Short mmCIF file of C-alpha atoms and ligand atoms in Angstrom, two decimals:
data_model
loop_
_atom_site.label_atom_id
_atom_site.label_comp_id
_atom_site.label_asym_id
_atom_site.label_seq_id
_atom_site.Cartn_x
_atom_site.Cartn_y
_atom_site.Cartn_z
CA MET A 1 23.07 -12.72 24.19
CA ARG A 2 23.22 -12.74 20.45
CA ILE A 3 21.48 -10.40 18.34
CA ASN A 4 19.19 -11.64 15.17
CA ASP A 5 22.05 -11.16 12.58
CA ASN A 6 19.39 -10.86 9.76
CA PHE A 7 18.90 -7.37 10.89
CA LEU A 8 22.32 -6.49 9.95
CA ASN A 9 21.46 -7.65 6.37
CA LEU A 10 18.84 -4.90 6.06
CA SER A 11 19.91 -1.66 4.23
CA SER A 12 20.71 0.82 6.92
CA ASN A 13 19.08 3.79 5.74
CA TYR A 14 15.32 4.04 5.03
CA LEU A 15 14.40 5.52 1.67
CA PHE A 16 12.13 8.40 3.25
CA ALA A 17 14.93 9.17 5.82
CA ASP A 18 17.40 9.67 2.92
CA VAL A 19 14.99 11.90 0.84
CA ALA A 20 14.19 13.80 4.13
CA LYS A 21 18.06 14.47 4.80
CA LYS A 22 18.60 15.71 1.24
CA VAL A 23 15.68 17.98 1.43
CA SER A 24 16.60 19.32 4.71
CA ALA A 25 20.40 19.82 3.70
CA TYR A 26 19.07 21.97 0.64
CA LYS A 27 16.79 23.92 2.68
CA THR A 28 19.65 24.78 5.06
CA GLU A 29 21.64 26.07 2.09
CA HIS A 30 18.65 27.73 0.47
CA PRO A 31 16.49 28.97 3.37
CA GLU A 32 14.23 30.98 0.89
CA ALA A 33 13.32 28.00 -1.29
CA ASP A 34 9.72 27.10 -1.33
CA ILE A 35 9.85 23.28 -1.50
CA ILE A 36 6.84 21.40 -2.67
CA SER A 37 6.73 17.66 -1.86
CA LEU A 38 5.29 15.17 -4.42
CA GLY A 39 7.12 12.53 -2.77
CA ILE A 40 5.23 11.79 0.47
CA GLY A 41 3.02 8.89 0.64
CA ASP A 42 0.88 10.90 3.38
CA VAL A 43 -2.47 12.37 2.72
CA THR A 44 -3.17 16.09 2.93
CA GLN A 45 -6.94 16.42 3.20
CA PRO A 46 -8.65 16.25 6.76
CA LEU A 47 -10.93 13.61 7.96
CA CYS A 48 -14.41 13.95 6.64
CA PRO A 49 -17.28 15.28 8.70
CA ALA A 50 -19.02 11.93 9.35
CA VAL A 51 -15.55 10.51 10.82
CA ILE A 52 -15.24 13.62 12.98
CA GLU A 53 -18.68 13.43 14.32
CA ALA A 54 -18.12 9.54 15.08
CA LEU A 55 -15.03 10.35 16.85
CA HIS A 56 -16.67 13.11 19.07
CA LYS A 57 -19.40 10.55 19.89
CA ALA A 58 -17.05 7.77 20.70
CA THR A 59 -15.07 10.34 22.93
CA ASP A 60 -18.11 11.20 24.77
CA GLU A 61 -18.84 7.75 25.42
CA MET A 62 -15.62 7.29 27.00
CA ALA A 63 -16.47 9.90 29.67
CA THR A 64 -19.20 7.99 31.57
CA ALA A 65 -18.89 4.72 33.51
CA ASN A 66 -21.80 3.27 31.71
CA SER A 67 -20.38 3.67 28.16
CA PHE A 68 -16.76 3.55 28.83
CA ARG A 69 -14.68 0.98 26.78
CA GLY A 70 -11.50 -0.67 27.88
CA TYR A 71 -9.89 -3.63 26.16
CA GLY A 72 -11.73 -4.49 23.10
CA PRO A 73 -11.85 -7.82 21.01
CA GLU A 74 -8.49 -8.52 19.54
CA GLN A 75 -10.10 -9.38 16.31
CA GLY A 76 -12.21 -5.95 16.11
CA TYR A 77 -15.59 -4.91 17.20
CA SER A 78 -18.50 -6.67 15.55
CA PHE A 79 -20.14 -3.38 14.54
CA LEU A 80 -16.96 -2.56 12.40
CA ARG A 81 -16.51 -6.10 11.07
CA GLU A 82 -20.28 -6.32 10.07
CA ALA A 83 -19.86 -2.95 8.25
CA ILE A 84 -16.86 -4.20 6.35
CA ARG A 85 -18.39 -7.68 5.57
CA LYS A 86 -21.46 -5.92 4.18
CA ASN A 87 -20.17 -3.07 2.39
CA ASP A 88 -16.74 -4.15 1.08
CA PHE A 89 -17.79 -7.76 0.30
CA LEU A 90 -21.39 -8.97 0.38
CA ASP A 91 -22.87 -5.90 -1.53
CA CYS A 92 -20.05 -6.69 -4.20
CA GLY A 93 -21.06 -10.09 -4.40
CA ILE A 94 -18.25 -11.66 -2.31
CA PRO A 95 -19.30 -13.98 0.39
CA ILE A 96 -17.20 -13.99 3.43
CA ASP A 97 -17.65 -14.75 6.95
CA LEU A 98 -17.41 -12.40 10.05
CA ASP A 99 -14.53 -14.14 11.46
CA ASP A 100 -12.59 -14.18 8.32
CA ILE A 101 -12.14 -10.41 9.11
CA PHE A 102 -9.48 -9.03 11.74
CA VAL A 103 -9.33 -5.44 12.27
CA ASN A 104 -6.01 -3.90 12.90
CA ASP A 105 -4.03 -0.66 13.16
CA GLY A 106 -3.18 -0.25 9.48
CA ALA A 107 -1.95 -2.46 6.81
CA LYS A 108 1.75 -1.86 7.58
CA SER A 109 1.44 -4.02 10.72
CA ASP A 110 -0.24 -7.06 9.28
CA THR A 111 1.66 -7.05 5.86
CA GLY A 112 4.79 -6.96 7.96
CA ASN A 113 3.78 -9.48 10.72
CA PHE A 114 1.94 -12.01 8.83
CA GLN A 115 5.16 -13.92 7.79
CA GLU A 116 5.50 -14.85 11.44
CA LEU A 117 2.94 -17.66 10.52
CA LEU A 118 5.17 -18.96 7.74
CA GLY A 119 8.15 -21.48 8.12
CA LYS A 120 11.70 -20.16 7.88
CA ASN A 121 12.37 -22.07 4.73
CA ASN A 122 9.67 -20.72 2.61
CA THR A 123 10.92 -18.93 -0.62
CA ILE A 124 9.24 -15.46 -0.79
CA ALA A 125 8.41 -13.62 -4.23
CA VAL A 126 8.06 -10.09 -4.32
CA THR A 127 7.47 -7.63 -7.11
CA ASP A 128 10.26 -5.21 -8.09
CA PRO A 129 10.04 -2.29 -7.33
CA VAL A 130 8.18 -3.02 -4.13
CA TYR A 131 6.61 -1.48 -1.00
CA PRO A 132 9.67 -2.29 1.15
CA VAL A 133 7.96 -3.72 4.18
CA TYR A 134 7.31 -7.11 2.63
CA THR A 135 10.92 -7.62 1.87
CA ASP A 136 12.25 -6.00 5.15
CA ALA A 137 9.89 -8.04 7.27
CA ASN A 138 11.09 -11.30 5.47
CA MET A 139 14.60 -10.32 5.52
CA MET A 140 14.40 -10.06 9.44
CA ALA A 141 13.24 -13.58 9.57
CA GLY A 142 16.19 -14.73 7.27
CA ARG A 143 13.88 -15.91 4.33
CA HIS A 144 15.14 -16.29 0.71
CA ILE A 145 13.51 -13.74 -1.44
CA VAL A 146 13.08 -13.78 -5.24
CA CYS A 147 12.46 -10.46 -7.05
CA LEU A 148 9.78 -10.38 -9.98
CA PRO A 149 10.77 -7.40 -12.20
CA CYS A 150 7.93 -5.11 -13.18
CA THR A 151 8.99 -2.86 -15.98
CA PRO A 152 7.39 -0.98 -19.02
CA GLU A 153 8.79 -3.96 -21.17
CA ASN A 154 6.12 -6.35 -19.22
CA ASN A 155 3.80 -3.72 -18.95
CA PHE A 156 4.28 -3.77 -15.12
CA VAL A 157 2.89 -7.28 -15.01
CA PRO A 158 5.08 -9.56 -13.05
CA GLU A 159 5.74 -12.85 -14.81
CA LEU A 160 5.08 -16.10 -13.03
CA PRO A 161 8.50 -17.27 -11.36
CA ARG A 162 10.56 -19.85 -13.13
CA GLN A 163 11.48 -21.55 -9.78
CA HIS A 164 9.09 -22.71 -7.21
CA VAL A 165 8.02 -20.05 -4.72
CA ASP A 166 5.94 -20.63 -1.67
CA VAL A 167 4.65 -17.09 -0.87
CA ILE A 168 3.91 -14.24 -3.23
CA TYR A 169 3.15 -10.71 -2.30
CA LEU A 170 1.20 -8.69 -4.73
CA CYS A 171 -0.03 -5.02 -4.04
CA TYR A 172 -2.56 -3.76 -6.73
CA PRO A 173 -3.25 -0.88 -7.24
CA ASN A 174 0.56 -0.89 -7.01
CA ASN A 175 2.66 1.23 -4.81
CA PRO A 176 5.06 2.47 -6.27
CA THR A 177 4.21 2.16 -9.97
CA GLY A 178 0.41 3.15 -9.86
CA THR A 179 -0.29 0.19 -12.10
CA THR A 180 -3.04 -2.45 -11.82
CA LEU A 181 -3.61 -6.12 -12.75
CA THR A 182 -6.87 -7.11 -14.81
CA TYR A 183 -9.00 -9.98 -13.69
CA LYS A 184 -7.16 -12.19 -16.32
CA GLU A 185 -3.81 -11.29 -15.12
CA LEU A 186 -4.65 -11.73 -11.41
CA TRP A 187 -6.37 -15.16 -12.23
CA GLN A 188 -3.04 -16.35 -13.54
CA TRP A 189 -1.47 -15.78 -10.01
CA VAL A 190 -4.32 -17.46 -8.33
CA ASN A 191 -4.13 -20.31 -10.68
CA TYR A 192 -0.33 -20.50 -9.88
CA ALA A 193 -0.84 -20.48 -6.30
CA LEU A 194 -3.48 -23.24 -6.28
CA ARG A 195 -1.14 -25.49 -8.55
CA ASN A 196 1.91 -24.87 -6.45
CA GLU A 197 0.28 -25.09 -3.01
CA ALA A 198 1.57 -21.29 -2.64
CA LEU A 199 0.19 -18.33 -0.67
CA ILE A 200 -0.79 -15.16 -2.06
CA LEU A 201 -0.56 -12.16 0.36
CA TYR A 202 -2.63 -9.40 -1.51
CA ASP A 203 -2.14 -5.88 -0.35
CA ALA A 204 -5.28 -3.92 -1.47
CA ALA A 205 -4.57 -0.71 0.31
CA TYR A 206 -5.30 1.36 -2.78
CA GLU A 207 -8.45 -0.50 -4.00
CA ALA A 208 -10.65 2.51 -3.38
CA PHE A 209 -8.66 4.50 -5.97
CA ILE A 210 -9.59 2.25 -8.90
CA GLN A 211 -11.65 3.99 -11.60
CA SER A 212 -11.75 1.45 -14.35
CA ASP A 213 -14.31 -1.24 -14.76
CA ASN A 214 -11.93 -4.14 -15.63
CA ILE A 215 -9.77 -3.92 -12.60
CA PRO A 216 -10.76 -6.38 -9.50
CA HIS A 217 -10.98 -4.52 -6.11
CA SER A 218 -10.44 -7.60 -4.33
CA ILE A 219 -8.62 -10.77 -5.14
CA TYR A 220 -11.79 -12.70 -3.85
CA GLU A 221 -13.48 -11.70 -7.13
CA ILE A 222 -11.16 -14.18 -8.78
CA PRO A 223 -12.58 -17.86 -8.43
CA GLY A 224 -10.25 -20.18 -6.21
CA ALA A 225 -8.81 -17.09 -4.24
CA ARG A 226 -10.46 -18.14 -1.11
CA GLU A 227 -8.35 -21.05 -0.90
CA CYS A 228 -4.98 -19.39 -1.49
CA ALA A 229 -5.04 -15.85 -0.52
CA ILE A 230 -5.07 -13.37 2.31
CA GLU A 231 -6.15 -9.81 1.60
CA PHE A 232 -4.94 -6.65 3.35
CA HIS A 233 -6.98 -3.52 3.59
CA SER A 234 -6.13 0.13 4.97
CA TYR A 235 -8.28 3.10 5.78
CA SER A 236 -5.12 5.15 5.59
CA LYS A 237 -5.48 6.34 2.05
CA THR A 238 -9.02 5.74 1.46
CA ALA A 239 -10.21 7.93 4.27
CA GLY A 240 -7.10 9.79 5.59
CA PHE A 241 -6.53 7.59 8.55
CA THR A 242 -2.81 7.77 8.38
CA GLY A 243 -2.88 9.32 12.01
CA ILE A 244 -6.07 7.62 13.14
CA ARG A 245 -4.81 3.96 12.25
CA CYS A 246 -7.11 1.40 11.24
CA GLY A 247 -7.37 -1.29 8.55
CA TYR A 248 -8.24 -4.98 8.38
CA THR A 249 -7.05 -8.33 7.01
CA VAL A 250 -9.15 -11.14 5.49
CA ILE A 251 -8.27 -14.59 6.10
CA PRO A 252 -10.72 -17.06 4.67
CA LYS A 253 -10.91 -20.27 6.61
CA GLU A 254 -10.05 -22.36 3.51
CA VAL A 255 -6.65 -21.14 3.34
CA VAL A 256 -4.24 -23.77 4.72
CA GLY A 257 -0.44 -24.50 4.93
CA ARG A 258 1.36 -27.69 5.55
CA SER A 259 2.95 -28.57 8.93
CA ALA A 260 6.20 -30.41 9.41
CA ASP A 261 4.32 -33.78 9.53
CA GLY A 262 2.79 -32.83 6.15
CA SER A 263 -0.68 -32.24 7.55
CA ARG A 264 -2.79 -29.05 6.53
CA ALA A 265 -3.29 -26.26 9.23
CA LYS A 266 -5.75 -23.42 8.62
CA LEU A 267 -4.24 -20.10 8.81
CA ASN A 268 -7.23 -18.19 10.30
CA PRO A 269 -7.08 -19.80 13.73
CA LEU A 270 -3.21 -19.47 13.80
CA TRP A 271 -3.48 -15.78 13.20
CA ASN A 272 -6.26 -15.47 15.75
CA ARG A 273 -4.04 -17.03 18.17
CA ARG A 274 -1.06 -14.71 17.20
CA GLN A 275 -3.21 -11.67 17.58
CA CYS A 276 -4.71 -12.67 20.91
CA THR A 277 -1.16 -13.05 22.15
CA LYS A 278 0.48 -9.99 20.68
CA PHE A 279 -2.15 -7.48 19.75
CA ASN A 280 -4.78 -5.81 22.28
CA GLY A 281 -7.05 -4.62 19.42
CA THR A 282 -7.38 -1.23 17.54
CA SER A 283 -8.71 1.57 19.69
CA TYR A 284 -12.32 1.80 20.00
CA LEU A 285 -12.36 5.44 18.72
CA SER A 286 -10.46 4.52 15.61
CA GLN A 287 -12.92 1.65 14.92
CA ARG A 288 -15.89 3.89 15.44
CA ALA A 289 -14.37 6.28 13.11
CA ALA A 290 -13.87 3.54 10.51
CA GLU A 291 -17.34 2.50 10.85
CA ALA A 292 -18.54 6.08 10.10
CA ILE A 293 -16.89 5.62 6.72
CA TYR A 294 -19.68 3.13 5.73
CA THR A 295 -22.74 5.41 6.52
CA PRO A 296 -24.14 7.11 3.51
CA GLU A 297 -22.74 10.59 4.29
CA GLY A 298 -19.18 8.87 5.09
CA MET A 299 -19.41 7.26 1.63
CA VAL A 300 -20.15 10.29 -0.20
CA GLN A 301 -17.70 12.39 1.61
CA THR A 302 -14.88 9.88 1.30
CA SER A 303 -15.46 9.34 -2.40
CA ALA A 304 -15.22 13.20 -2.78
CA THR A 305 -11.72 13.14 -1.30
CA ILE A 306 -10.65 10.22 -3.32
CA HIS A 307 -11.93 12.09 -6.44
CA TYR A 308 -9.87 15.23 -5.31
CA TYR A 309 -6.68 13.13 -5.27
CA MET A 310 -7.50 11.42 -8.68
CA GLU A 311 -8.08 14.77 -10.17
CA ASN A 312 -4.64 15.68 -9.10
CA ALA A 313 -3.24 12.51 -10.62
CA ARG A 314 -4.94 13.15 -13.93
CA MET A 315 -3.64 16.71 -14.07
CA MET A 316 -0.18 15.57 -13.16
CA LYS A 317 -0.20 12.71 -15.75
CA GLN A 318 -1.31 15.12 -18.51
CA THR A 319 0.90 17.89 -17.91
CA LEU A 320 3.82 15.53 -17.63
CA GLN A 321 2.97 13.85 -20.85
CA THR A 322 2.65 17.08 -22.57
CA ILE A 323 6.10 18.10 -21.98
CA GLY A 324 7.24 14.61 -23.23
CA LEU A 325 7.96 12.63 -20.03
CA GLN A 326 7.10 8.89 -20.13
CA VAL A 327 4.36 8.41 -17.24
CA TYR A 328 2.84 5.15 -16.00
CA GLY A 329 0.21 4.69 -13.48
CA GLY A 330 -1.85 7.37 -12.21
CA ASP A 331 -5.29 6.26 -13.78
CA ASP A 332 -6.47 3.75 -10.99
CA ALA A 333 -3.86 4.68 -8.27
CA PRO A 334 -2.61 7.95 -6.61
CA TYR A 335 0.86 7.02 -7.68
CA LEU A 336 2.70 8.17 -11.03
CA TRP A 337 5.83 6.37 -12.11
CA VAL A 338 7.83 8.62 -14.24
CA ARG A 339 10.69 7.52 -16.26
CA VAL A 340 13.88 9.66 -15.85
CA PRO A 341 14.20 11.66 -19.15
CA SER A 342 17.19 10.84 -20.99
CA LEU A 343 18.27 14.43 -21.89
CA THR A 344 17.85 16.79 -18.81
CA PRO A 345 19.22 20.20 -18.52
CA THR A 346 21.73 19.81 -15.94
CA LEU A 347 22.48 16.12 -15.51
CA SER A 348 26.07 15.09 -16.26
CA SER A 349 26.17 12.09 -18.75
CA LYS A 350 27.38 9.73 -15.98
CA ALA A 351 24.44 10.59 -13.72
CA GLU A 352 21.82 10.60 -16.69
CA GLY A 353 18.98 8.26 -16.32
CA SER A 354 19.48 7.49 -12.53
CA SER A 355 16.59 8.15 -10.04
CA TRP A 356 18.58 10.06 -7.60
CA ALA A 357 20.23 12.32 -10.34
CA PHE A 358 16.59 13.27 -11.50
CA PHE A 359 15.65 13.59 -7.59
CA ASP A 360 18.47 16.24 -7.20
CA GLU A 361 17.57 18.02 -10.33
CA LEU A 362 13.93 18.37 -9.39
CA LEU A 363 14.78 19.49 -6.08
CA HIS A 364 17.50 22.10 -7.16
CA GLN A 365 15.85 23.44 -10.31
CA ALA A 366 12.02 23.17 -9.44
CA HIS A 367 12.12 22.98 -5.61
CA VAL A 368 9.96 19.80 -6.04
CA VAL A 369 10.59 16.60 -4.08
CA CYS A 370 9.92 13.40 -5.51
CA THR A 371 10.82 9.62 -4.49
CA PRO A 372 13.58 7.98 -6.27
CA GLY A 373 12.40 4.74 -7.84
CA VAL A 374 15.63 2.82 -6.99
CA GLY A 375 14.66 3.12 -3.43
CA PHE A 376 11.87 0.50 -4.05
CA GLY A 377 14.17 -1.91 -5.75
CA PRO A 378 16.55 -2.45 -8.61
CA SER A 379 13.91 -2.29 -11.40
CA GLY A 380 13.02 1.15 -9.76
CA GLU A 381 16.30 2.63 -11.16
CA GLY A 382 15.60 5.13 -13.84
CA PHE A 383 12.26 6.01 -12.55
CA VAL A 384 10.79 8.41 -9.90
CA ARG A 385 7.47 8.20 -8.05
CA LEU A 386 5.23 10.95 -7.71
CA THR A 387 2.10 10.99 -5.53
CA ALA A 388 -1.20 12.71 -6.02
CA PHE A 389 -1.81 13.31 -2.32
CA GLY A 390 -0.75 16.93 -2.50
CA GLN A 391 -2.98 19.90 -2.15
CA ARG A 392 -4.37 21.10 -5.43
CA GLU A 393 -2.78 24.55 -5.48
CA ARG A 394 0.64 23.09 -4.55
CA THR A 395 0.36 20.37 -7.06
CA ILE A 396 -0.47 22.88 -9.91
CA GLU A 397 2.41 24.98 -8.69
CA ALA A 398 4.79 22.09 -8.63
CA LEU A 399 3.74 21.39 -12.33
CA GLU A 400 4.24 24.96 -13.46
CA ARG A 401 7.77 24.76 -12.17
CA ILE A 402 8.56 21.36 -13.73
CA LYS A 403 7.12 22.61 -17.12
CA GLN A 404 9.45 25.73 -16.75
CA ILE A 405 12.45 23.53 -16.59
CA TYR A 406 11.51 21.24 -19.41
N1 PLP B 1 0.66 -1.20 1.96
C1 PLP B 1 1.06 -0.35 1.00
C2 PLP B 1 1.22 -0.71 -0.31
C3 PLP B 1 1.38 0.97 1.26
O1 PLP B 1 1.72 1.86 0.39
C4 PLP B 1 1.06 1.40 2.64
C5 PLP B 1 1.20 2.86 3.01
O2 PLP B 1 1.85 3.63 2.36
C6 PLP B 1 0.68 0.36 3.53
C7 PLP B 1 0.41 -0.90 3.16
C8 PLP B 1 0.58 0.84 5.06
O3 PLP B 1 -0.57 1.34 5.32
P1 PLP B 1 -1.19 1.74 6.73
O4 PLP B 1 -1.06 3.12 6.98
O5 PLP B 1 -2.58 1.16 6.78
O6 PLP B 1 -0.31 0.87 7.80
#
C-alpha cells in the first residue's frame, strides 16, 4: 500500500509538544523551580454547579432501562439544538433553522473535518498566525494554502487576497492574537465571499469572551453571511468543556458549492450525510451538560467564570504595558499577543527578537511558560502568546516575576 504523502509535508513536531519538551528538560535540570504556565490553551476553573447537576441527573437516567439512552441522533438531541437556536441566535435577532445546527464533540473535529466536503483543487486562505488545525487538515488533503499576514502594521486585520481564493478560514476573537474584527471589517469578507463564490469557515470558539459592543458575536449578524458562511462554536472555553467535549456547527441551507458539472449543491445535506456515516453523535451526558449552560443559573455561573478569565487578561495587559511591553489582544479574548522586547537582559543579539529566545528567557529567568508566536505561522515570529486561563494567584505571581526581570 501507499501512504498519503501529504502527511510527510506536515511539520513533524507539534508546537505544544515542543514547549512541553523544553519545560520538562528545564524541570529535570532545576527540580526546585516553581514553573507557572501562561502558555496553555486549557482552562483551569471547574465546571459550574448547573452543569455538574445536569451531569449527575443524566448519569442517573443511564442507570434504569426506562430512561437509558444508547445511540443518539448524529446531528444532536433536539433539546440541545433548540436551546442553541433560541439562546445563541433567535434571542440575538439571528434567524436560523433547527436543522442548520449540528452538535459535535468540539470545534477541533469540525474545523478539521469540514474540508472533506471541499474539492481538492480549492485554494484555501488562512490568516497568519493561525490555529494550526485549519492548515494541517488542508495539507493532509494536499490543498494549496495562501497565508494572509496579520501584524500590528495592518492592525491584525487580514487584507483581502490579491489572488482568487475559494475558501477562507477566519477565527474571531482570534487565537492566537486575541484580536477581533468589527462589523465593517467582517462585512468586507462576507462581501468578498459573495462576489467570488467563496466559502467562509468562521470559527467563533471565543465569542463568549467579547466585551465590547461593536464586535459581532456571530458572522450571521452580517447581511449575506447565510449564503456564504459556516460557523463553528465550542463550549470548551465558554464553559470549561475541554474534558467533557461538546460544541456545534451551523450550516445554513443557503450555502452552496459547485459540483464538477457546474450545478450547485447545498453543503448542509452533504455534511449531514458525512456525519451520519462517520460520527455517532456527542454523548448524551455531554449534551445534557451543554443544555444546562443555557438555564438561568447556568448562564450566570458561566459568565462569572468568563469574567474571572477576562479579569486575568485585564491585569496581565495592564502590568505588561506598565513595564513597557507591546501587548495586543486581551480586551475581547482570553489571549494576549506580546511583542518580544528588543532589549532583554540575557538575549544574545543574534537571538534578539525571536519568539523561542524570549520563550527561553521567560522560562529560565521567571520560570514562566509562554507559547512562541512563530509556532502559529511565520508572521508570529517576534511575538509570544500568553493566555488568561490561569488561576488568579498564579497569574499574579507570574506577572510579579516578569516585572522583576524587566
Ligand atoms: N478553534 C480554536 C480557534 C481554538 O483555539 C480551539 C481550541 O483551542 C478550538 C477551535 C478547539 O476547541 P474544542 O475544544 O471545542 O475542540
